[in-house]
PDB file of C-alpha atoms in Angstrom:
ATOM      1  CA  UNK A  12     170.226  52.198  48.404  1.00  0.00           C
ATOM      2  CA  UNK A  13     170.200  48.331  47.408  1.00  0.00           C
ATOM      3  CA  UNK A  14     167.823  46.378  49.424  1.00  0.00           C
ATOM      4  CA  UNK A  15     167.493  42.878  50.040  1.00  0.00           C
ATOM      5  CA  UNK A  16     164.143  40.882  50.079  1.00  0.00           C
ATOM      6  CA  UNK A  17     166.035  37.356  51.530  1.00  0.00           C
ATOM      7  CA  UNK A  18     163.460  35.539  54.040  1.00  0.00           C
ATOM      8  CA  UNK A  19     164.899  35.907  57.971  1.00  0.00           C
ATOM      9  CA  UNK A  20     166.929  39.411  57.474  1.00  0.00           C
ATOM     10  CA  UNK A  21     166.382  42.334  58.963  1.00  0.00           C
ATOM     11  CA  UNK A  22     165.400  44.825  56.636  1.00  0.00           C
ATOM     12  CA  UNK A  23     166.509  48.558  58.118  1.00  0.00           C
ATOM     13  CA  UNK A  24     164.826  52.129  57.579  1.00  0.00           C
ATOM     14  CA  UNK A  25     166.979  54.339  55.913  1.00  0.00           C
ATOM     15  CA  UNK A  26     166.995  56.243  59.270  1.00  0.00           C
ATOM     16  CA  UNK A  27     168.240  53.518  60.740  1.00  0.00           C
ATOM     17  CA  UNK A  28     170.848  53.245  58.244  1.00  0.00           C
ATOM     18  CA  UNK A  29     171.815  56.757  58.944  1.00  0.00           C
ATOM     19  CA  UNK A  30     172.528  56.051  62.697  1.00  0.00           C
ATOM     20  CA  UNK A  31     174.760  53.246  61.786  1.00  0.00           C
ATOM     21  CA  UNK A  32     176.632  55.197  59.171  1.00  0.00           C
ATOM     22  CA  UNK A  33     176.702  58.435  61.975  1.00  0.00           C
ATOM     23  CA  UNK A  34     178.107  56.004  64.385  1.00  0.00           C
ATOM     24  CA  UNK A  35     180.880  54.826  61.924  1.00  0.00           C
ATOM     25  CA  UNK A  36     182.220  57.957  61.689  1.00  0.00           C
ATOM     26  CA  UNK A  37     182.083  58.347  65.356  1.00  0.00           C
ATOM     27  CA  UNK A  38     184.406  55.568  65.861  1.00  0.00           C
ATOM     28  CA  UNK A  39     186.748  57.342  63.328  1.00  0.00           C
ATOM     29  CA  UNK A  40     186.376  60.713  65.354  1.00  0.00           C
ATOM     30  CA  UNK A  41     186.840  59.337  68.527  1.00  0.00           C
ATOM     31  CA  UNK A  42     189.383  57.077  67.461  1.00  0.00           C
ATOM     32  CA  UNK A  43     191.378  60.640  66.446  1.00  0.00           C
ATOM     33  CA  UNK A  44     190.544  62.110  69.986  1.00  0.00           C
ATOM     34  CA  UNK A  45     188.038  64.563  68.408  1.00  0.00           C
ATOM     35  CA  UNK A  46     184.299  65.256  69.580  1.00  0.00           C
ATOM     36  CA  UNK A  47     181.691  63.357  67.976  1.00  0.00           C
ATOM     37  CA  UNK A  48     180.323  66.094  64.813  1.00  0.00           C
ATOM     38  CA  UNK A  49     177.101  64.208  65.307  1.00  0.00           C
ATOM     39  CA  UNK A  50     176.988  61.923  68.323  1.00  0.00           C
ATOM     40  CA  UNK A  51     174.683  59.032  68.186  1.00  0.00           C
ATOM     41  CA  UNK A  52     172.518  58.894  71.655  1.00  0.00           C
ATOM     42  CA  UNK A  53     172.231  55.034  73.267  1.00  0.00           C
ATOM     43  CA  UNK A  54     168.723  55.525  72.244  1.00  0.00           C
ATOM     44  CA  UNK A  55     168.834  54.906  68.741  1.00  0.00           C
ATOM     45  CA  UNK A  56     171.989  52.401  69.477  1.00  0.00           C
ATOM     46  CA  UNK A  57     169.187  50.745  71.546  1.00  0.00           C
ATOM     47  CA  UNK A  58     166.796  49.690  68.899  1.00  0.00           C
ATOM     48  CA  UNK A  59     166.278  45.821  68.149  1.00  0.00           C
ATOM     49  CA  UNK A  60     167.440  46.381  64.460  1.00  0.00           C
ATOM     50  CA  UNK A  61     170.632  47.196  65.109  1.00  0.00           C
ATOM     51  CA  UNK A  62     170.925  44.928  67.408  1.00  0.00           C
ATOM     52  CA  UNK A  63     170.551  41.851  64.813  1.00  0.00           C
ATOM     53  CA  UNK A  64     173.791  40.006  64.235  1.00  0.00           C
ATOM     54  CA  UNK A  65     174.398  40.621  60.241  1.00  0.00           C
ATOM     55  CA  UNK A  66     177.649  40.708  58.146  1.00  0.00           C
ATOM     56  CA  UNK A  67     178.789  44.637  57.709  1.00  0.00           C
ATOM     57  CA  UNK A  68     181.381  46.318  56.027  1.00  0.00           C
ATOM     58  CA  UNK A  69     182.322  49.529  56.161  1.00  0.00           C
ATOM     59  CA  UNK A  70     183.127  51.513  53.102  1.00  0.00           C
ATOM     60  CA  UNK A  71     185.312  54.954  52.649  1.00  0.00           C
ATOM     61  CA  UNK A  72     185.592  57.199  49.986  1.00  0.00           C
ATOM     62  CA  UNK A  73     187.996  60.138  49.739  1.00  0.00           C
ATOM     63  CA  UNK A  74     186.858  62.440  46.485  1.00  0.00           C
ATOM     64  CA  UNK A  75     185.431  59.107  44.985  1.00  0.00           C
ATOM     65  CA  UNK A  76     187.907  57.321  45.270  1.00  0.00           C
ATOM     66  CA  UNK A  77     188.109  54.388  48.045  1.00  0.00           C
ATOM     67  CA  UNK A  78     189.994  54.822  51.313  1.00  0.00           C
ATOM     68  CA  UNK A  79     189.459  51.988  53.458  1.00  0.00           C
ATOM     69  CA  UNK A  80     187.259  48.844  53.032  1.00  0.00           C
ATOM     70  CA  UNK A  81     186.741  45.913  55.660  1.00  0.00           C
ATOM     71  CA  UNK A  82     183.845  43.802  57.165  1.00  0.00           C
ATOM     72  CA  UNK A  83     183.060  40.426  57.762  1.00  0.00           C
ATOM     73  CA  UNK A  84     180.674  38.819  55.275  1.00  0.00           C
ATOM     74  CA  UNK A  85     178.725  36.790  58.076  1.00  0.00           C
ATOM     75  CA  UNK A  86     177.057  37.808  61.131  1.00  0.00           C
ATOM     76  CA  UNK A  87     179.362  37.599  64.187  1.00  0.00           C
ATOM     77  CA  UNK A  88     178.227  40.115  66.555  1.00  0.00           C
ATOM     78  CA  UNK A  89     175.280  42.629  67.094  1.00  0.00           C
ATOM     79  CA  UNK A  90     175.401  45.464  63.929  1.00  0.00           C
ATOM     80  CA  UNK A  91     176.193  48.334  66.259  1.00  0.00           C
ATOM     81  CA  UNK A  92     179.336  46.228  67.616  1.00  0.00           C
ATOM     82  CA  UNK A  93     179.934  44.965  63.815  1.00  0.00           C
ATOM     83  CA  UNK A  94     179.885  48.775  62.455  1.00  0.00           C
ATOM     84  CA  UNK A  95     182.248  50.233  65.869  1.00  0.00           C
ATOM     85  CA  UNK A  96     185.073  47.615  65.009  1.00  0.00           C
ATOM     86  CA  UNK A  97     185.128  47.497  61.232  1.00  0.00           C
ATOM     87  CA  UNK A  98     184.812  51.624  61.003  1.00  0.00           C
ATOM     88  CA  UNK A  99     187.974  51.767  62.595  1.00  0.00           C
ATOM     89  CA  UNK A 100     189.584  48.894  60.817  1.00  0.00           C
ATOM     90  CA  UNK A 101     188.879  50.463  57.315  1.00  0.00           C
ATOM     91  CA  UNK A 102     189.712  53.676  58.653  1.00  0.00           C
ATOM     92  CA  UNK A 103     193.286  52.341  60.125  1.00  0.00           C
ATOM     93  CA  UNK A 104     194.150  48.534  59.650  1.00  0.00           C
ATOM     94  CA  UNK A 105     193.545  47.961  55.646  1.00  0.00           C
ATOM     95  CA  UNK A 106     196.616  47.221  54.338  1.00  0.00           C
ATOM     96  CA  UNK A 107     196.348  49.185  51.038  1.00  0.00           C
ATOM     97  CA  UNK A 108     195.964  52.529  52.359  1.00  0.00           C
ATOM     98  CA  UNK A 109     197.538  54.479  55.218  1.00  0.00           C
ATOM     99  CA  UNK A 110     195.739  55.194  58.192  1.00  0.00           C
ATOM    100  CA  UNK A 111     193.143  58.134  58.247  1.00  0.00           C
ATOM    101  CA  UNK A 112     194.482  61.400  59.144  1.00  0.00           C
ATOM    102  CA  UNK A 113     192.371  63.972  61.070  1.00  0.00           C
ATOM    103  CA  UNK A 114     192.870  66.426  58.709  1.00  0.00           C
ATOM    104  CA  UNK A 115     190.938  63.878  56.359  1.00  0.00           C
ATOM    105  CA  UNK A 116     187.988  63.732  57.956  1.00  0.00           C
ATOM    106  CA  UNK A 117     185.833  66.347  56.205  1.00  0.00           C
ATOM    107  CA  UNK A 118     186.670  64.601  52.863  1.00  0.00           C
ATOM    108  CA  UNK A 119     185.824  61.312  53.670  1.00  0.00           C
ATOM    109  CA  UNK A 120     182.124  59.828  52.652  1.00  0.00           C
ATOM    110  CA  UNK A 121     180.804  56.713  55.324  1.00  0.00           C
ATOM    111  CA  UNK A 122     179.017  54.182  53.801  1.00  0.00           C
ATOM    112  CA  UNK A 123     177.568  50.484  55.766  1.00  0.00           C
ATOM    113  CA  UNK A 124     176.428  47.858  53.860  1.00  0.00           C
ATOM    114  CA  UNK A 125     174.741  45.450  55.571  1.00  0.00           C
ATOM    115  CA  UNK A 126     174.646  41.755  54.162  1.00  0.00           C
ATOM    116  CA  UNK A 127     172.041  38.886  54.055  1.00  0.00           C
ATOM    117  CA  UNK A 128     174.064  35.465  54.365  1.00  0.00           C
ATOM    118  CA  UNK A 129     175.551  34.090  51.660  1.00  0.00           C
ATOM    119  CA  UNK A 130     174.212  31.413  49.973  1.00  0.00           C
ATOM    120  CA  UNK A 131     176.330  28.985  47.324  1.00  0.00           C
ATOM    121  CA  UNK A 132     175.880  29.860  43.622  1.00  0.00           C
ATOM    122  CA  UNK A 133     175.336  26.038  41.463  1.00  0.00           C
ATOM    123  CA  UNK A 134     176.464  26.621  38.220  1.00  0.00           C
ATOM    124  CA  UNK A 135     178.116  23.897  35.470  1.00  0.00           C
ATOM    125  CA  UNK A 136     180.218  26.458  33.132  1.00  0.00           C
ATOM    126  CA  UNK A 137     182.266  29.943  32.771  1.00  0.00           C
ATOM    127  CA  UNK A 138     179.020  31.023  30.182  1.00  0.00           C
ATOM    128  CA  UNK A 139     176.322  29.754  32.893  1.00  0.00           C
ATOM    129  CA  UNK A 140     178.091  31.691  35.882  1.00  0.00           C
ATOM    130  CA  UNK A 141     177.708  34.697  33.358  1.00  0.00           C
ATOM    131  CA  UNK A 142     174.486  34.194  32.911  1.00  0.00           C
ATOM    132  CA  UNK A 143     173.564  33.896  36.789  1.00  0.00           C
ATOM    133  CA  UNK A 144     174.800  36.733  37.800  1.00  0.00           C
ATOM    134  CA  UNK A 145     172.995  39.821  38.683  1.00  0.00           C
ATOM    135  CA  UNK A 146     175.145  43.180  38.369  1.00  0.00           C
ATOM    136  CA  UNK A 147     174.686  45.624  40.889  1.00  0.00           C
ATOM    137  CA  UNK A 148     172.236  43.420  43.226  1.00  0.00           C
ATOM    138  CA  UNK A 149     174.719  40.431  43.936  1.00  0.00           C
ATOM    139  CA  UNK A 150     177.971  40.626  46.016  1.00  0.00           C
ATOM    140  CA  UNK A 151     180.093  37.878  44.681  1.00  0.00           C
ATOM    141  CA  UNK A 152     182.225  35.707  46.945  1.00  0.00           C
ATOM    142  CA  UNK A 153     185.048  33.726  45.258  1.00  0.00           C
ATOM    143  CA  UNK A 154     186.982  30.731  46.448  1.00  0.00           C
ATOM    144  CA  UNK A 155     189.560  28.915  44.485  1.00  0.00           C
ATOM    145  CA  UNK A 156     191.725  26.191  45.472  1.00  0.00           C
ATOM    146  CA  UNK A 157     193.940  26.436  48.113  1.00  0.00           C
ATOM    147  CA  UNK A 158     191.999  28.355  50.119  1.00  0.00           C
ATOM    148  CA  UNK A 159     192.411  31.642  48.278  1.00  0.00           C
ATOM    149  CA  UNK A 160     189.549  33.737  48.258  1.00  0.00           C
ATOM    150  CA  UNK A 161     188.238  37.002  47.861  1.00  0.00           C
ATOM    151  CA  UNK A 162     185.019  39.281  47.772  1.00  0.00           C
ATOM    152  CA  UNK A 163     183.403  42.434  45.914  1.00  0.00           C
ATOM    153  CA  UNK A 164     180.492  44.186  47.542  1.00  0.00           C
ATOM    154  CA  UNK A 165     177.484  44.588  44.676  1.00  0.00           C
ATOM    155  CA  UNK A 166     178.581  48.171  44.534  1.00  0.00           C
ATOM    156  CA  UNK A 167     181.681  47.170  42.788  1.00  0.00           C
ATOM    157  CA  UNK A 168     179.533  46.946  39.478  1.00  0.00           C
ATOM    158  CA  UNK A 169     179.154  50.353  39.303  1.00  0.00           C
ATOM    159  CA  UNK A 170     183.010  50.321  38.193  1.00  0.00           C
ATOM    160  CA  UNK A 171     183.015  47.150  36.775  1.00  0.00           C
ATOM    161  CA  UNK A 172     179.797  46.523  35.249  1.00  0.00           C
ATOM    162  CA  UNK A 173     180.825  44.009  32.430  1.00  0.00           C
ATOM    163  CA  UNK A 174     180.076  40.523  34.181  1.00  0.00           C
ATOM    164  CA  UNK A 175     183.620  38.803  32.788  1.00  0.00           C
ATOM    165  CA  UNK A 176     185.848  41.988  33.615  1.00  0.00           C
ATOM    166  CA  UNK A 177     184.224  42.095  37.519  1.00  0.00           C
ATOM    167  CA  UNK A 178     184.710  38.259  37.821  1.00  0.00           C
ATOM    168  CA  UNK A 179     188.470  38.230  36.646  1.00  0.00           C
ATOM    169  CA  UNK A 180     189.078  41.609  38.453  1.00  0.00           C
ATOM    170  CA  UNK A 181     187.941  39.668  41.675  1.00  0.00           C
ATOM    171  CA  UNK A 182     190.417  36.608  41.083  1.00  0.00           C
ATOM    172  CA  UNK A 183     193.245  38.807  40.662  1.00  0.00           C
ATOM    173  CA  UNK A 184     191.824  40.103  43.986  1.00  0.00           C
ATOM    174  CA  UNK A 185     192.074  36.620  45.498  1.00  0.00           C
ATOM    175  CA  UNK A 186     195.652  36.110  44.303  1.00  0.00           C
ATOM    176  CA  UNK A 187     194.107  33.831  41.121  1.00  0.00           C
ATOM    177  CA  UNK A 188     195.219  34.592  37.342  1.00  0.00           C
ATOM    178  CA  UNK A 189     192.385  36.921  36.082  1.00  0.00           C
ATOM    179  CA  UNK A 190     190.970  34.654  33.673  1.00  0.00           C
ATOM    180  CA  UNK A 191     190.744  31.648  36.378  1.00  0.00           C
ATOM    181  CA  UNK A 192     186.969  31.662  36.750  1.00  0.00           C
ATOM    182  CA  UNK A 193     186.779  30.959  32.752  1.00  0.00           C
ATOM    183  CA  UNK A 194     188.790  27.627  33.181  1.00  0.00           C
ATOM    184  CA  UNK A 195     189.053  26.545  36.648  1.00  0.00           C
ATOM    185  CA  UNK A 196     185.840  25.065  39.122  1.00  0.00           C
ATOM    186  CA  UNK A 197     186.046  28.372  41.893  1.00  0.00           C
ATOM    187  CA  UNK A 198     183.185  28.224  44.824  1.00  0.00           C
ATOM    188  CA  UNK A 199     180.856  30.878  44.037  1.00  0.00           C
ATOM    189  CA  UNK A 200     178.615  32.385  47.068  1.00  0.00           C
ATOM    190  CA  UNK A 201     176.183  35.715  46.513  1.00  0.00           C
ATOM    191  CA  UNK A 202     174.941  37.868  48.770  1.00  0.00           C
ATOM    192  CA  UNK A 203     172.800  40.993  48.860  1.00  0.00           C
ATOM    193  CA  UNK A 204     172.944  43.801  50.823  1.00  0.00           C
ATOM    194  CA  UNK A 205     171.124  47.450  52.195  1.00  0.00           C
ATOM    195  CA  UNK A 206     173.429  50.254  51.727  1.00  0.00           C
ATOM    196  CA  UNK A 207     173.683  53.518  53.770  1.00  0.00           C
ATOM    197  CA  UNK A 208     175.840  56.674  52.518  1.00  0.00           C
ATOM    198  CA  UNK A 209     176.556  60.000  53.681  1.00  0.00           C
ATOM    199  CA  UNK A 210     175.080  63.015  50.951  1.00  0.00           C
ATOM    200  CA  UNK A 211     178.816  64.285  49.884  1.00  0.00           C
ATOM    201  CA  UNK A 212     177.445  67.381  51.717  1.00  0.00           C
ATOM    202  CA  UNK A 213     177.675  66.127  54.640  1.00  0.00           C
ATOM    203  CA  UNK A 214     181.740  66.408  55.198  1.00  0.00           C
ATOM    204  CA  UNK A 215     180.864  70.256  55.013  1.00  0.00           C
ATOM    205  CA  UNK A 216     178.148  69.830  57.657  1.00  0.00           C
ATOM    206  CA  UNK A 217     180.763  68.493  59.696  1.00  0.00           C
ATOM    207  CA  UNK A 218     183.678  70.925  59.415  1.00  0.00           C
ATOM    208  CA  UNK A 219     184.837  71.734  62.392  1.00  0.00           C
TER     209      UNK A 219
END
């Protein structure tokens, strides 16, 4: 799990990180008309953690390889509202995949990231924005001209941990040539973030 240490964020126990990723998946479930495998009670929805209005995404994996990814990378709502409408956006509204069958389910890992705000990233030159960078703690936002724009979670470093390949990857992400961030003065925003996952044993904990 990558945490963040940002001054005015909510930092959340992995237990509460669990909830939010159980309740994910409970969107998905219900969403399917199935019963809840592991219904979360108001209870835990209840705490003033998950309550805190934070950016979220929600992340799925099908046999490593991704299956639906959406969030919004500032705070608009409370994280248990934030976490019920992007589950079931990744799950059936991103574009690149179809939507989530039920007979899916078991094979899908949940994972939340929740993200501090993003804060602008100063920097003069393509070897200085190299330098700055921090793999695997940063999320990198990218904005180039015309509005384009695009974003990769820190976890994307784990695939793409060479600094230059993960920045051009992301401007061909944002519609930019790949090697745009070498040449070209893009709006560069980091962000950290706490990441929850379900254990890959956990789809055969929920077999029904």
């Amino acid at each position: 799990m990558m945490e963040s240490s940002e001054p005015g964020q909510t930092m959340l126990t992995p237990v509460q990180g669990q909830i939010l990723v159980r309740w994910a998946r409970q969107q998905i479930e219900r969403h399917l008309g199935i019963e809840p495998s592991r219904p979360v009670t108001d209870q835990e929805l209840s705490q003033e953690a998950l309550q805190c209005v934070q950016g979220v995404f929600v992340t799925l994996h099908k046999c490593n390889a991704l299956r639906g990814c959406i969030g919004s990378l500032t705070g608009v709502e409370p994280l248990v509202d934030g976490v019920r409408r992007q589950a079931i956006n990744a799950a059936f509204h991103d574009h690149r995949f179809q939507p989530v069958t039920t007979a899916e389910l078991d094979a899908l890992q949940v994972e939340i990231s929740v993200l501090t705000a993003p804060q602008p990233l100063p920097y003069e030159n393509a070897d200085q924005l190299l330098r700055l960078l921090r793999p695997e703690i940063d999320g990198v936002i990218l904005k180039g001209p015309g509005g384009a724009g695009a974003t990769f979670l820190p976890q994307v470093w784990r695939q793409l941990p060479a600094p230059e390949r993960f920045l051009g990857q992301l401007c061909r992400k944002a519609g930019l040539e790949e090697g745009s961030w070498r040449s070209a003065r893009l709006h560069i925003s980091t962000y950290q973030v706490q990441s929850f996952a379900e254990s890959h044993s956990d789809g055969h904990k929920n077999k029904r």
